[in-house]
Short mmCIF file of C-alpha atoms in Angstrom, two decimals:
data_model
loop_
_atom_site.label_atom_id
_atom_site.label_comp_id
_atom_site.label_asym_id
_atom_site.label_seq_id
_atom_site.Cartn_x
_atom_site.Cartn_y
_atom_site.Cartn_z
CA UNK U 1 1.41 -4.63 32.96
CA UNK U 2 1.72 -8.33 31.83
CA UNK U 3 -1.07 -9.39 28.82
CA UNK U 4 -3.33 -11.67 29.33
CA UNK U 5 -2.64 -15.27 28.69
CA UNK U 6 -4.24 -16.82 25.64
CA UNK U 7 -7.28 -18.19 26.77
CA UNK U 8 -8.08 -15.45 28.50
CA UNK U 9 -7.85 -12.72 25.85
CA UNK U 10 -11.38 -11.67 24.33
CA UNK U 11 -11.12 -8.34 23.05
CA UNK U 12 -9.19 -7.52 19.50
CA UNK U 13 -6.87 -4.99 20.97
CA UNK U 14 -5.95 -8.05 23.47
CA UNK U 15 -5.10 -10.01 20.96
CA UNK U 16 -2.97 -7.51 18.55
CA UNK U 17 -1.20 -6.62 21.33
CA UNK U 18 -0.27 -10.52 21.89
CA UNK U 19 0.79 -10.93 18.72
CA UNK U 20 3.21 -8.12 18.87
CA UNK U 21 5.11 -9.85 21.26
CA UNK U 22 4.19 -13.44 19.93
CA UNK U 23 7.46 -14.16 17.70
CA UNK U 24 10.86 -13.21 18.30
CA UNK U 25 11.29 -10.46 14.82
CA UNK U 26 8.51 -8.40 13.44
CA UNK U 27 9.42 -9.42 10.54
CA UNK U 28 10.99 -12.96 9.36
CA UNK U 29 10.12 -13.98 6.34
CA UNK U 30 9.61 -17.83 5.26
CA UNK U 31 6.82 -20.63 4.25
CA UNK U 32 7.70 -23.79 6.55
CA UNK U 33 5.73 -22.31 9.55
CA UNK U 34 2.53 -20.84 8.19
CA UNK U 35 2.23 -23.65 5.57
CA UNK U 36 2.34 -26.06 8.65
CA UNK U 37 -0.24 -24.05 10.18
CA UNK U 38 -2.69 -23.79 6.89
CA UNK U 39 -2.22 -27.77 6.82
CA UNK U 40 -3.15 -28.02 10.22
CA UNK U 41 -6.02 -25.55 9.72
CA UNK U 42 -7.23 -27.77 6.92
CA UNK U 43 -7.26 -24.70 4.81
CA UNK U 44 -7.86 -25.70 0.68
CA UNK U 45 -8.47 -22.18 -0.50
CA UNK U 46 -11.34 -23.16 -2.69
CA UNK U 47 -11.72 -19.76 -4.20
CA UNK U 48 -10.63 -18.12 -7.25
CA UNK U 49 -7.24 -16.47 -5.94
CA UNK U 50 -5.45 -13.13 -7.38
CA UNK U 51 -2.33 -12.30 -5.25
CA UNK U 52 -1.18 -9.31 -6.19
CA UNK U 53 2.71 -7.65 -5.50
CA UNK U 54 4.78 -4.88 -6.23
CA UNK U 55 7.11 -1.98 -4.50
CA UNK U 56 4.15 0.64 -5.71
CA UNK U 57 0.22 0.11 -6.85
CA UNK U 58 -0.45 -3.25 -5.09
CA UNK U 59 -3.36 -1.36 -2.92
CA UNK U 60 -4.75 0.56 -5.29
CA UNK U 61 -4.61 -2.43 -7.99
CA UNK U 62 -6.45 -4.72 -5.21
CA UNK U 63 -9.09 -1.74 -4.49
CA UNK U 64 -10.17 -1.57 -8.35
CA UNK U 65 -9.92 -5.54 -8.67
CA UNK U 66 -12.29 -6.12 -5.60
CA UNK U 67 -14.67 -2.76 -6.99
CA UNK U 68 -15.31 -4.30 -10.74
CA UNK U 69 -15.76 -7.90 -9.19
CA UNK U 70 -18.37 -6.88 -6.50
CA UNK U 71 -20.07 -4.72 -9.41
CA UNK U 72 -20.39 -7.94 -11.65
CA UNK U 73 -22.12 -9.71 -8.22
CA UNK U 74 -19.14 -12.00 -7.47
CA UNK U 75 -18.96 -12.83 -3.68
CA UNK U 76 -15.32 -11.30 -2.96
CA UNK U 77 -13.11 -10.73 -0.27
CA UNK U 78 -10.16 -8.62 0.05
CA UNK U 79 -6.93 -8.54 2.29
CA UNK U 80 -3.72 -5.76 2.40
CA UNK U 81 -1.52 -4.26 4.64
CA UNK U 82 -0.90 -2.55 6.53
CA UNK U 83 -3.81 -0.74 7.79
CA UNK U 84 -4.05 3.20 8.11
CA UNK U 85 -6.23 3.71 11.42
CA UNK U 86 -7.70 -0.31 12.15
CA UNK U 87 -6.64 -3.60 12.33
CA UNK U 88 -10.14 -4.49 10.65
CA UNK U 89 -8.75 -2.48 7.78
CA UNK U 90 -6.70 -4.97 6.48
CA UNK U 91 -9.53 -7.87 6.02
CA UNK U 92 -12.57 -7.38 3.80
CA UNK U 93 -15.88 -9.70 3.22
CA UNK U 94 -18.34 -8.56 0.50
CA UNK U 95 -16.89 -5.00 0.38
CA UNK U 96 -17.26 -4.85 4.50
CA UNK U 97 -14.29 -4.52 6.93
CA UNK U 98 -14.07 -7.64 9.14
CA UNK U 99 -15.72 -7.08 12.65
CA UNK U 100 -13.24 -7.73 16.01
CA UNK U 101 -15.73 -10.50 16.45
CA UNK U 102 -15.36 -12.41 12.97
CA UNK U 103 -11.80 -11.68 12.94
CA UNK U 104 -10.90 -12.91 17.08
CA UNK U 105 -12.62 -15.97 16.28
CA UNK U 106 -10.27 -16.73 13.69
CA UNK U 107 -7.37 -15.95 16.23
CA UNK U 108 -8.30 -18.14 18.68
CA UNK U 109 -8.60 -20.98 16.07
CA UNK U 110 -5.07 -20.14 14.61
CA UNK U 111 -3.79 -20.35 18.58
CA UNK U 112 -5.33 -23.64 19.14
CA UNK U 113 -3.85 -25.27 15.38
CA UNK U 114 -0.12 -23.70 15.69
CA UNK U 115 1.21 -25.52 18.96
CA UNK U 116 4.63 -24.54 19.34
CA UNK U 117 4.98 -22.90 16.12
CA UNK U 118 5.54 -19.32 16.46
CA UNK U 119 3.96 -17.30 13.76
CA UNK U 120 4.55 -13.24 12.92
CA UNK U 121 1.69 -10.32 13.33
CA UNK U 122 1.70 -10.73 9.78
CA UNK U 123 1.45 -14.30 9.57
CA UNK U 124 -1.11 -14.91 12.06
CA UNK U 125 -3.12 -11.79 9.89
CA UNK U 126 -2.92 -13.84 6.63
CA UNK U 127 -4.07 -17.10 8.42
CA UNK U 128 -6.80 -15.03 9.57
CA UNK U 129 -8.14 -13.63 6.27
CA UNK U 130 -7.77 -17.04 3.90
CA UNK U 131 -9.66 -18.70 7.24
CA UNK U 132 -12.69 -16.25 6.82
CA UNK U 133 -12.80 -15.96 3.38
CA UNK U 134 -13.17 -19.93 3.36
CA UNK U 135 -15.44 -19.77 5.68
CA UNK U 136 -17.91 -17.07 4.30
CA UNK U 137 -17.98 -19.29 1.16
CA UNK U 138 -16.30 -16.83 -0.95
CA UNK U 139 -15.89 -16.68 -4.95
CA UNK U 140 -12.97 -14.82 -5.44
CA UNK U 141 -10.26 -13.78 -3.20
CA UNK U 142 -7.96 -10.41 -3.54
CA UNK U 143 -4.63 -11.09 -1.64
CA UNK U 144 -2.31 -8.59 -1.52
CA UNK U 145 1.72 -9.81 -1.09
CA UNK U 146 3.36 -7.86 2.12
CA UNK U 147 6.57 -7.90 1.24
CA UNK U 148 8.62 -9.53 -1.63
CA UNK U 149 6.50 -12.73 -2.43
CA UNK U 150 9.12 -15.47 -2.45
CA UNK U 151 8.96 -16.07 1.02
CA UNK U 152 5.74 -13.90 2.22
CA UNK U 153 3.02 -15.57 3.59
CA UNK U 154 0.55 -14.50 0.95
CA UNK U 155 2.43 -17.30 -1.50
CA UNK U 156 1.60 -20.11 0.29
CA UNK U 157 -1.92 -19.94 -1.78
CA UNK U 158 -1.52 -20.91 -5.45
CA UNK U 159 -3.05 -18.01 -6.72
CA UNK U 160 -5.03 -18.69 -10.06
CA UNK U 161 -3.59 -15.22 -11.10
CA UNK U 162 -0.71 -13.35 -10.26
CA UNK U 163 0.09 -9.38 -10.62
CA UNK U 164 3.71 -8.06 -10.17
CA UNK U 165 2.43 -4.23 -10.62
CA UNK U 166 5.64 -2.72 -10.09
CA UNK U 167 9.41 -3.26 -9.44
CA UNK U 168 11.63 -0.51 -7.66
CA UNK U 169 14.35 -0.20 -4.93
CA UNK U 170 12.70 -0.90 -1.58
CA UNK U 171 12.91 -3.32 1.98
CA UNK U 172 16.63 -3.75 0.36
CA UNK U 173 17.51 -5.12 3.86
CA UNK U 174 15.13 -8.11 2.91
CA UNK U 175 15.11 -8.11 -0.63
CA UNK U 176 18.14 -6.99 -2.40
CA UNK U 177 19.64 -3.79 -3.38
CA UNK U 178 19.24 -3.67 -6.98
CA UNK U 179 15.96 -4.08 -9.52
CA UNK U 180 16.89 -7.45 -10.28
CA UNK U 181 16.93 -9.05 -7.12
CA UNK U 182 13.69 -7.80 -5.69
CA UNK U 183 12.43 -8.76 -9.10
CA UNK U 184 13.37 -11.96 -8.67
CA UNK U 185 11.43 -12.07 -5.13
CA UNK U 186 8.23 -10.50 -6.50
CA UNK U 187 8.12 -13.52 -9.19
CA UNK U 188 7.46 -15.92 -7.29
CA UNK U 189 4.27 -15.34 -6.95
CA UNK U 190 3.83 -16.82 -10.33
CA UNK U 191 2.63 -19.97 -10.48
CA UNK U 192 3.41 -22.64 -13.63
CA UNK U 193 0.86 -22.70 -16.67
CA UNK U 194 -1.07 -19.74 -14.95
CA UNK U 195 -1.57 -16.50 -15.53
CA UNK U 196 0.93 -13.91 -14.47
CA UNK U 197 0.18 -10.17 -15.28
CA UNK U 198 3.73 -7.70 -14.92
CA UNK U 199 2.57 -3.69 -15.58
CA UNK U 200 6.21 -2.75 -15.10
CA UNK U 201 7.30 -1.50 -18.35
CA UNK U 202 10.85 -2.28 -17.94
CA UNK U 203 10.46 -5.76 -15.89
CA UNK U 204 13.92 -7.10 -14.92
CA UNK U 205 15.28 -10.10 -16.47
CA UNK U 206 15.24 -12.21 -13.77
CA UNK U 207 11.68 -11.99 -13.90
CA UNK U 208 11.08 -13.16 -17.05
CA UNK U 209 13.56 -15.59 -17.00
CA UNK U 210 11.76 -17.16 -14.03
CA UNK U 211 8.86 -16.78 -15.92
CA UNK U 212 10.50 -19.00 -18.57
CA UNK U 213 11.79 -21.71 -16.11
CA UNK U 214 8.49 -22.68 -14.66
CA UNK U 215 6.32 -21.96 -17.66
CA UNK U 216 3.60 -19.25 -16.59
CA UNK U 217 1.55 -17.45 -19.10
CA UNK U 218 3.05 -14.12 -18.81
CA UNK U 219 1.36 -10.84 -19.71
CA UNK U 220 3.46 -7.98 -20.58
CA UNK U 221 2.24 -4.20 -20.12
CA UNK U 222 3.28 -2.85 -24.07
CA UNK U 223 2.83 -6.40 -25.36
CA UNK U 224 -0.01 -8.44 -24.11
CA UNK U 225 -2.04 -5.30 -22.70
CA UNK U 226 -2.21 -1.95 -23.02
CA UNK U 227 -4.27 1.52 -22.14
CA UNK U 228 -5.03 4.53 -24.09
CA UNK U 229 -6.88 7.93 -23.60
CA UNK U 230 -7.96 11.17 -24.11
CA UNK U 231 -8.98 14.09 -21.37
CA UNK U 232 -12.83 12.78 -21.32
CA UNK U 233 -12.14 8.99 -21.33
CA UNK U 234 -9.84 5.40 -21.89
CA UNK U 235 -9.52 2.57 -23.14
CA UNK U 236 -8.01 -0.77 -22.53
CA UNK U 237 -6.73 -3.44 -25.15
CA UNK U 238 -5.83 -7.00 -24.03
CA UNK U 239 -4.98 -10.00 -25.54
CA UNK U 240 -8.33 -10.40 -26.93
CA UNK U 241 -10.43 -7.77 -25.26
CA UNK U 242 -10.68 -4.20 -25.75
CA UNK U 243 -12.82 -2.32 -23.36
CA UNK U 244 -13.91 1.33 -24.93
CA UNK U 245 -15.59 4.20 -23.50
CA UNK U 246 -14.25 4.11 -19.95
CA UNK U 247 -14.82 6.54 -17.22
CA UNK U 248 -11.27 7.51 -15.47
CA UNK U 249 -10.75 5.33 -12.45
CA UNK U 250 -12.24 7.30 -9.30
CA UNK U 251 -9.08 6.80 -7.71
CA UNK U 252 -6.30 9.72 -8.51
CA UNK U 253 -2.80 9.93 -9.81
CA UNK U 254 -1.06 9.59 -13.26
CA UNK U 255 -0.14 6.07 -12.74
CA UNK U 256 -3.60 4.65 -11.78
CA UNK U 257 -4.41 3.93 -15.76
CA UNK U 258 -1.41 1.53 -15.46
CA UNK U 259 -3.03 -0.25 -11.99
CA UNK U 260 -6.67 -0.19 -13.91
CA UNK U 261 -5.15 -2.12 -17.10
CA UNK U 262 -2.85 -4.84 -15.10
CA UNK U 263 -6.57 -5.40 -12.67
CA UNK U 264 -8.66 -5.93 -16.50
CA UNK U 265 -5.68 -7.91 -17.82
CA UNK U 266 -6.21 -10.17 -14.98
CA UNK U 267 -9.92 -10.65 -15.04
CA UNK U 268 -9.42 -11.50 -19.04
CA UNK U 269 -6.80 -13.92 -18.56
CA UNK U 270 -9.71 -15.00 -15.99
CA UNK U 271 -12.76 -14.85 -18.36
CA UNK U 272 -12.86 -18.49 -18.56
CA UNK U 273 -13.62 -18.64 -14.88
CA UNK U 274 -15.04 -14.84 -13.96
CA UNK U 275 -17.01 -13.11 -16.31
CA UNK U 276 -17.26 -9.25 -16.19
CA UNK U 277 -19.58 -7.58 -17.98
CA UNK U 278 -18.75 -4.01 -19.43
CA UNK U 279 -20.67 -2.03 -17.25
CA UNK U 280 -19.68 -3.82 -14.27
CA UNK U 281 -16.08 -2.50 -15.13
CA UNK U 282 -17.32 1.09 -15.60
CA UNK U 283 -18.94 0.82 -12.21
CA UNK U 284 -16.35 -0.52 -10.13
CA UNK U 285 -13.77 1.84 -11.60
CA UNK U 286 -16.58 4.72 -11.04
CA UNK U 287 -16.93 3.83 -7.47
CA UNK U 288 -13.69 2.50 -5.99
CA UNK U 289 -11.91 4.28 -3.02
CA UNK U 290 -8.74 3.97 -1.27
CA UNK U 291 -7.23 5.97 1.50
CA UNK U 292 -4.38 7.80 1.71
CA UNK U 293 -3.63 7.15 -2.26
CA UNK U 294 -3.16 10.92 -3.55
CA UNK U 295 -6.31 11.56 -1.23
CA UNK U 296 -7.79 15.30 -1.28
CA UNK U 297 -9.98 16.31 1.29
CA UNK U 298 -12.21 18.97 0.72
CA UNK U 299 -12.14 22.59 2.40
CA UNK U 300 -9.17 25.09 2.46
CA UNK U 301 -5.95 24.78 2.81
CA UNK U 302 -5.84 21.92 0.03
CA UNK U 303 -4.53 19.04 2.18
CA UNK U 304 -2.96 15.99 0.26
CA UNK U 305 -2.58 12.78 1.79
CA UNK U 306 -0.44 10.14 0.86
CA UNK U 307 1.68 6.65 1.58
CA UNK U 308 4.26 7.50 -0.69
CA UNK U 309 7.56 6.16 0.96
CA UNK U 310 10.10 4.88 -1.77
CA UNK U 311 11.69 6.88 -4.56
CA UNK U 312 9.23 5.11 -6.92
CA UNK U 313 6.40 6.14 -5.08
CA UNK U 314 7.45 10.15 -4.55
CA UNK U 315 8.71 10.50 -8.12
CA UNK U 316 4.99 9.97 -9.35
CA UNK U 317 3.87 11.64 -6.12
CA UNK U 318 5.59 15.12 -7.26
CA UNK U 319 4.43 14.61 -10.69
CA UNK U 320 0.72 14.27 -9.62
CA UNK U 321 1.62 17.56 -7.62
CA UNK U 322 3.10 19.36 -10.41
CA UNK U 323 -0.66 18.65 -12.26
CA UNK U 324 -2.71 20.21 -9.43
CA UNK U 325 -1.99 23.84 -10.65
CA UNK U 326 -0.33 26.66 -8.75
CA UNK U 327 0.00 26.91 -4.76
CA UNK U 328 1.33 29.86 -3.57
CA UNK U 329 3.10 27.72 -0.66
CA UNK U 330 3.14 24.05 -0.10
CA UNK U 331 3.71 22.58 3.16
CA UNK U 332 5.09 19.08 3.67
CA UNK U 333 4.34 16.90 6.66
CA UNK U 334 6.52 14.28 6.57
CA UNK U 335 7.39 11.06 8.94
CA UNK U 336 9.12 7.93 8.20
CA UNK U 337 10.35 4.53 9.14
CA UNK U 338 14.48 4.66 9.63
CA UNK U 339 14.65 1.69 7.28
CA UNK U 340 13.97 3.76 4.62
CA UNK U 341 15.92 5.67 2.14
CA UNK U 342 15.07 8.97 3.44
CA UNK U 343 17.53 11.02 0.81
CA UNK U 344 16.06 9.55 -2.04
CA UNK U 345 12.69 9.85 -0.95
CA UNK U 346 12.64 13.13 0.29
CA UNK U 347 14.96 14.16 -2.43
CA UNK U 348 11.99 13.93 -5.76
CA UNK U 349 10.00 16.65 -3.34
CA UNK U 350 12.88 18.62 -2.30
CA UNK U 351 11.87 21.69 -4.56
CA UNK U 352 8.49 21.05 -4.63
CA UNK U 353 8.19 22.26 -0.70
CA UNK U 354 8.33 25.65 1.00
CA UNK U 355 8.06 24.33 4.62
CA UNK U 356 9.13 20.92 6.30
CA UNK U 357 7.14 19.61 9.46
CA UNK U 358 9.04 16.86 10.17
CA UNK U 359 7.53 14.13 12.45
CA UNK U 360 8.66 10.89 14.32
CA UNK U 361 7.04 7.58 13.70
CA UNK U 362 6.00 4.80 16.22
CA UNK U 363 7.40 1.20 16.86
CA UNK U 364 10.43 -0.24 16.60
CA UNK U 365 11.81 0.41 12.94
CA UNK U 366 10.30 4.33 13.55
CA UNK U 367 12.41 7.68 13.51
CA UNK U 368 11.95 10.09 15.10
CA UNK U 369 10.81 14.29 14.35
CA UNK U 370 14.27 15.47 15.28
CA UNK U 371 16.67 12.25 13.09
CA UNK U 372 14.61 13.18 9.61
CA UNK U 373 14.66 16.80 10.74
CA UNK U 374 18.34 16.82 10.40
CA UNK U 375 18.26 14.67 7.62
CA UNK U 376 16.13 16.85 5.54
CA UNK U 377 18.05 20.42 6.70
CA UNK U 378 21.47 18.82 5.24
CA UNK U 379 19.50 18.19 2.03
CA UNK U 380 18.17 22.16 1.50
CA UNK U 381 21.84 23.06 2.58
CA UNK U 382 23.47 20.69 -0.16
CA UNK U 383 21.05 21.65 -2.89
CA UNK U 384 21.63 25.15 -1.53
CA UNK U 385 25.25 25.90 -0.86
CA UNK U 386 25.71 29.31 -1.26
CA UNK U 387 24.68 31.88 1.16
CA UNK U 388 22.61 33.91 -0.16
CA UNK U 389 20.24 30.56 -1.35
CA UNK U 390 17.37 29.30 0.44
CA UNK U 391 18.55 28.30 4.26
CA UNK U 392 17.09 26.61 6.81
CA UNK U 393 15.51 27.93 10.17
CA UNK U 394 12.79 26.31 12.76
CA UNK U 395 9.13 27.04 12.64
CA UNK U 396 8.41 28.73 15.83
CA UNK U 397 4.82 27.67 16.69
CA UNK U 398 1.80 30.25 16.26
CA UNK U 399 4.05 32.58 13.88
CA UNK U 400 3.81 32.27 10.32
CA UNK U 401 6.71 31.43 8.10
CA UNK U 402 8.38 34.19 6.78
CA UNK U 403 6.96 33.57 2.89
CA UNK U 404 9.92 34.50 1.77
CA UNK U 405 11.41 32.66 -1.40
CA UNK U 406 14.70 32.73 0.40
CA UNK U 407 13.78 30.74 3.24
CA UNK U 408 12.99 26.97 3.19
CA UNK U 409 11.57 25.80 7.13
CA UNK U 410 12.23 22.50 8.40
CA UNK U 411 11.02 21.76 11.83
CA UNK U 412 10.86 18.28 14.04
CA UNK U 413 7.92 17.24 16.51
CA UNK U 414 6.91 14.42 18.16
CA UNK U 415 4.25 12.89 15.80
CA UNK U 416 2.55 13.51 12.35
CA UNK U 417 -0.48 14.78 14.57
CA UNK U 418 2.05 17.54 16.11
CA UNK U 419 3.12 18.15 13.30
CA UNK U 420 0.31 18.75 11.21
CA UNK U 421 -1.54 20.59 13.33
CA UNK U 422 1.25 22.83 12.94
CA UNK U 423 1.23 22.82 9.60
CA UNK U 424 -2.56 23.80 9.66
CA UNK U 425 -1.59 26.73 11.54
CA UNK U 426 0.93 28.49 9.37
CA UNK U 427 -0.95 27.73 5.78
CA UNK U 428 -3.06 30.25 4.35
CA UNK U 429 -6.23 29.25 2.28
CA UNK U 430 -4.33 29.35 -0.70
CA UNK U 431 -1.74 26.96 0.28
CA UNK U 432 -1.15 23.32 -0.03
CA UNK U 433 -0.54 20.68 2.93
CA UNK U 434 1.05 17.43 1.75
CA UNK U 435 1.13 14.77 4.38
CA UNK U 436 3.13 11.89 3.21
CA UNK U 437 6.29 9.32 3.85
CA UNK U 438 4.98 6.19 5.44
CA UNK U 439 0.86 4.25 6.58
CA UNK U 440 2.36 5.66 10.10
CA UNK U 441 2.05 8.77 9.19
CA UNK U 442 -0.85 9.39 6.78
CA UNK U 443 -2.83 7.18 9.17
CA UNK U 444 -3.08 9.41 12.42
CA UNK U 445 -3.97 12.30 10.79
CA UNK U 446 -6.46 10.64 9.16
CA UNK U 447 -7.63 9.58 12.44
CA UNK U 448 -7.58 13.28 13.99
CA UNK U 449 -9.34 14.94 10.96
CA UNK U 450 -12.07 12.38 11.08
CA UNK U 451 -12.01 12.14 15.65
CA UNK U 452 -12.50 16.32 14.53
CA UNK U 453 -15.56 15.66 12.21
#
C-alpha cells in the first residue's frame, strides 16, 4: 500500500512513516542540508542552548538539566533520541511531550521550506523541535547530539554550552574505531570562547587539543568540577560554586553523580545568564525520571530495564547489578542492533546471567532472536570449554530451567515481547529479569507491561 502524498498526510503516524522512506540512508550524517533548511525556516534559535553528547549519560544528563531548570521556573524545552514507545517522546515543551498536533504542524512547514532537499528521520525531527521551541517562546533549550556531533544535526545551533559526558567505542562505522577519533567528533560541539563541560575522566587528546585550537572555556571533571559523598548525601564543587547537602539524584546507577555534576557545571558556567537557586537543584534532582535508565519496576520477579548497548554502557550496567544484593537466578532478555559489538557487550554480563532470552530487533540495522542466539551460545562455550562446565541448552517454553549451576540457557525468539514473556514464565519471585541491549528492545516491553496495567 503506497503512502499518501504530502499534502495529503494528516495524521503523525502518516507522516513518520513518510519520512522513513523520505531520504535515500537512515542515516547520513552532514550540515549543508539541514543548515539550508534552518536558513530557509528563518530559524535564529533565540534561546539559551545546552547541546549535550556522549557514547553514555547524554539522556540522563539532559533529564536532570531540564528537571533543575523547570524547578528554578525557567521556560524549557527538551529534545533526545531515540524514543522508547512514541515519536512524541523525543520532543518536550515545559516538561510536556509534544502533541501529534504541535509536532505535524511543524512537519508540514519543514515540507513546504526544504524543496528538493532531502532531509533524514532524524533531520526532519531536529528541525521540528528547534521550530517549536522557537515558537513557544522558550528560555532555555536541552538538545541532545544523536550521534557524534561534528556532523549531527544538533550542531548546527551554537549552543551557549556544550557537554561531552562521555567518550567510548561506539557507531565505529560512523565515527572511528578508537577513543580518539570519536573524541574528536564529539568536540565539535564546542563552540569558541564558550563554555564546554567534558565529565570523562580520561578525555582523549584530540579533544582537548581541539579545545585549544578554537579557544573554548573548557571544564574538566577532576579539575574544574568535581562531586563528593557519603551514603545519606553529596556534594558538588565547581569552579566557584559548591553546592552542599544534596539529596542523591532520583535517577539510579553508580555513574549518575558524574551526569548530576557535568548538568551543575553547566548551569554555573551559565550563572551569568540562568540563575539556579539551591533548592531548585535539590528539587529537580529529587524529582527527575527517565525510562529505561537502570529502571526497577515494582512487584516480584525484580525486573530491570535498561538501554545499555556499548561496552561502556554494560560495564557500569553489571556493576549497578552487582550492588542490588543477591538473586538466586538472574534472567537476561536481551536484543540488539547487528551494528553493534555484540561480544563485547554481552561479554561484561556474561557471568552475571543464569538464563539468555535472546530476541530479534526491528528495522533495517536489527538482528534477529536466532543471529545473537548463536552469538551468545559460542560465548558460554568459550568461557566454558571443558565439559563438565556450564553448557548451553534451549529453554523449552512452560518448563522451568533446570536451576542447576551447571547449566547456562540461551534461547532465540522473535521479539523482546516473546521473549520476555518467556522470561516471566520461568523466574521465580526471588529472581531477577534484566531486559537490556538496545531503545528497541527495552521499549516494547515497556509498552506491554504498561498495554497490561
Amino acid at each position: 500500500m503506497s503512502l499518501p502524498k504530502p499534502n495529503q498526510l494528516s495524521s503523525l503516524a502518516q507522516w513518520l512513516g513518510y519520512l522513513e522512506t523520505l531520504h535515500p540512508k537512515a542515516i547520513d550524517l552532514g550540515l549543508d542540508r539541514v543548515r539550508a533548511v534552518a536558513r530557509t525556516l528563518g530559524l535564529t534559535h533565540p534561546f539559551v542552548a545546552i547541546t549535550v553528547g556522549g557514547t553514555n549519560g547524554k539522556g540522563s544528563t539532559c533529564a536532570m538539566l531540564e528537571a533543575v531548570l523547570l524547578a528554578a521556573g525557567y521556560r524549557t524545552g527538551m529534545y533526545t533520541s531515540p524514543h522508547l514507545i512514541d515519536y512524541n517522546e523525543r520532543i518536550r515543551v515545559n516538561g510536556e511531550i509534544a502533541t501529534d498536533a504541535q509536532i505535524v504542524e511543524q512537519f508540514h512547514s519543514i515540507e513546504q521550506a526544504r524543496g528538493d532537499i532531502s532531509l533524514t528521520y532524524f533531520e526532519f525531527s531536529t528541525l521540528a523541535a528547534l521550530r517549536l521551541f522557537e515558537q513557544q517562546g522558550l528560555e532555555v533549550a536541552v538538545l541532545e547530539v544523536g550521534m557524534g556531533g561534528r556532523l549531527d544535526a544538533v550542531n548546527i545551533v551554537d549552543a551557549d554550552c556544550s557537554i561531552v559526558t562521555s567518550i567510548d567505542i561506539d557507531h565505529a562505522e560512523w565515527l572511528g574505531d578508537t577513543r580518539e577519533k570519536i573524541a574528536f567528533e564529539k568536540a565539535h560541539i564546542f563552540r569558541p570562547g564558550r563554555p564546554a563541560i567534558c565529565a570523562d575522566p580520561m578525555p582523549p587528546d584530540t579533544l582537548l587539543a581541539y579545545a585549544r585550537e578554537i579557544g573554548v572555556d573548557l571544564w574538566l571533571f577532576g579539575k574544574d568540577f568535581n562531586y563528593s559523598g557519603d551514603r545519606q548525601q553529596w556534594a558538588y564543587g565547581g569552579r566557584s560554586r559548591r553546592r552542599a547537602g544534596l539529596a542523591y539524584p532520583a535517577l539510579r546507577g553508580a555513574n549518575q553523580l558524574l551526569n548530576a555534576s557535568a548538568a551543575l557545571a553547566a548551569l554555573e558556567a551559565l550563572e551569568d545568564r540562568i540563575a539556579i537557586p539551591q533548592q531548585a537543584v535539590r528539587l529537580g534532582l529529587s524529582q527527575v525520571s527517565l525510562p529505561g535508565r537502570l529502571q526497577i519496576l515494582p512487584g516480584n520477579p525484580l525486573v530491570v530495564l535498561d538501554v545499555a548497548h556499548n561496552p561502556h554502557a554494560t560495564a557500569a550496567l553489571a556493576q549497578n547489578l552487582d550492588g542490588m544484593g543477591f538473586y538466586p537466578y538472574t534472567h537476561a532478555v536481551v536484543g540488539m542492533l547487528g551494528d553493534k559489538d555484540v561480544a563485547s557487550t554481552v561479554g561484561k554480563l556474561l557471568t552475571r546471567v543464569d538464563h539468555w532470552y535472546c530476541a530479534g530487533t526491528a528495522g533495517p540495522r536489527g538482528l534477529s532472536g536466532s543471529e545473537l542466539a548463536a552469538k551468545v551460545s559460542a560465548m558460554v562455550h568459550q568461557a566454558s570449554p571443558s565439559a563438565k562446565a556450564p553448557g548451553v541448552r534451549p529453554v523449552i517454553a512452560g518448563q522451568p530451567p533446570s536451576h542447576n549451576t551447571d547449566s547456562i540457557t540461551v534461547a532465540s525468539f522473535d521479539n523482546p515481547v516473546q521473549a520476555f514473556t518467556e522470561a516471566r514464565k520461568q523466574a521465580s519471585d526471588n529472581d531477577r529479569i534484566l531486559v537490556f541491549g538496545s531503545f528497541s528492545t527495552v521499549g516494547p516491553v515497556l509498552e506491554e507491561l504498561r498495554r497490561k496495567d
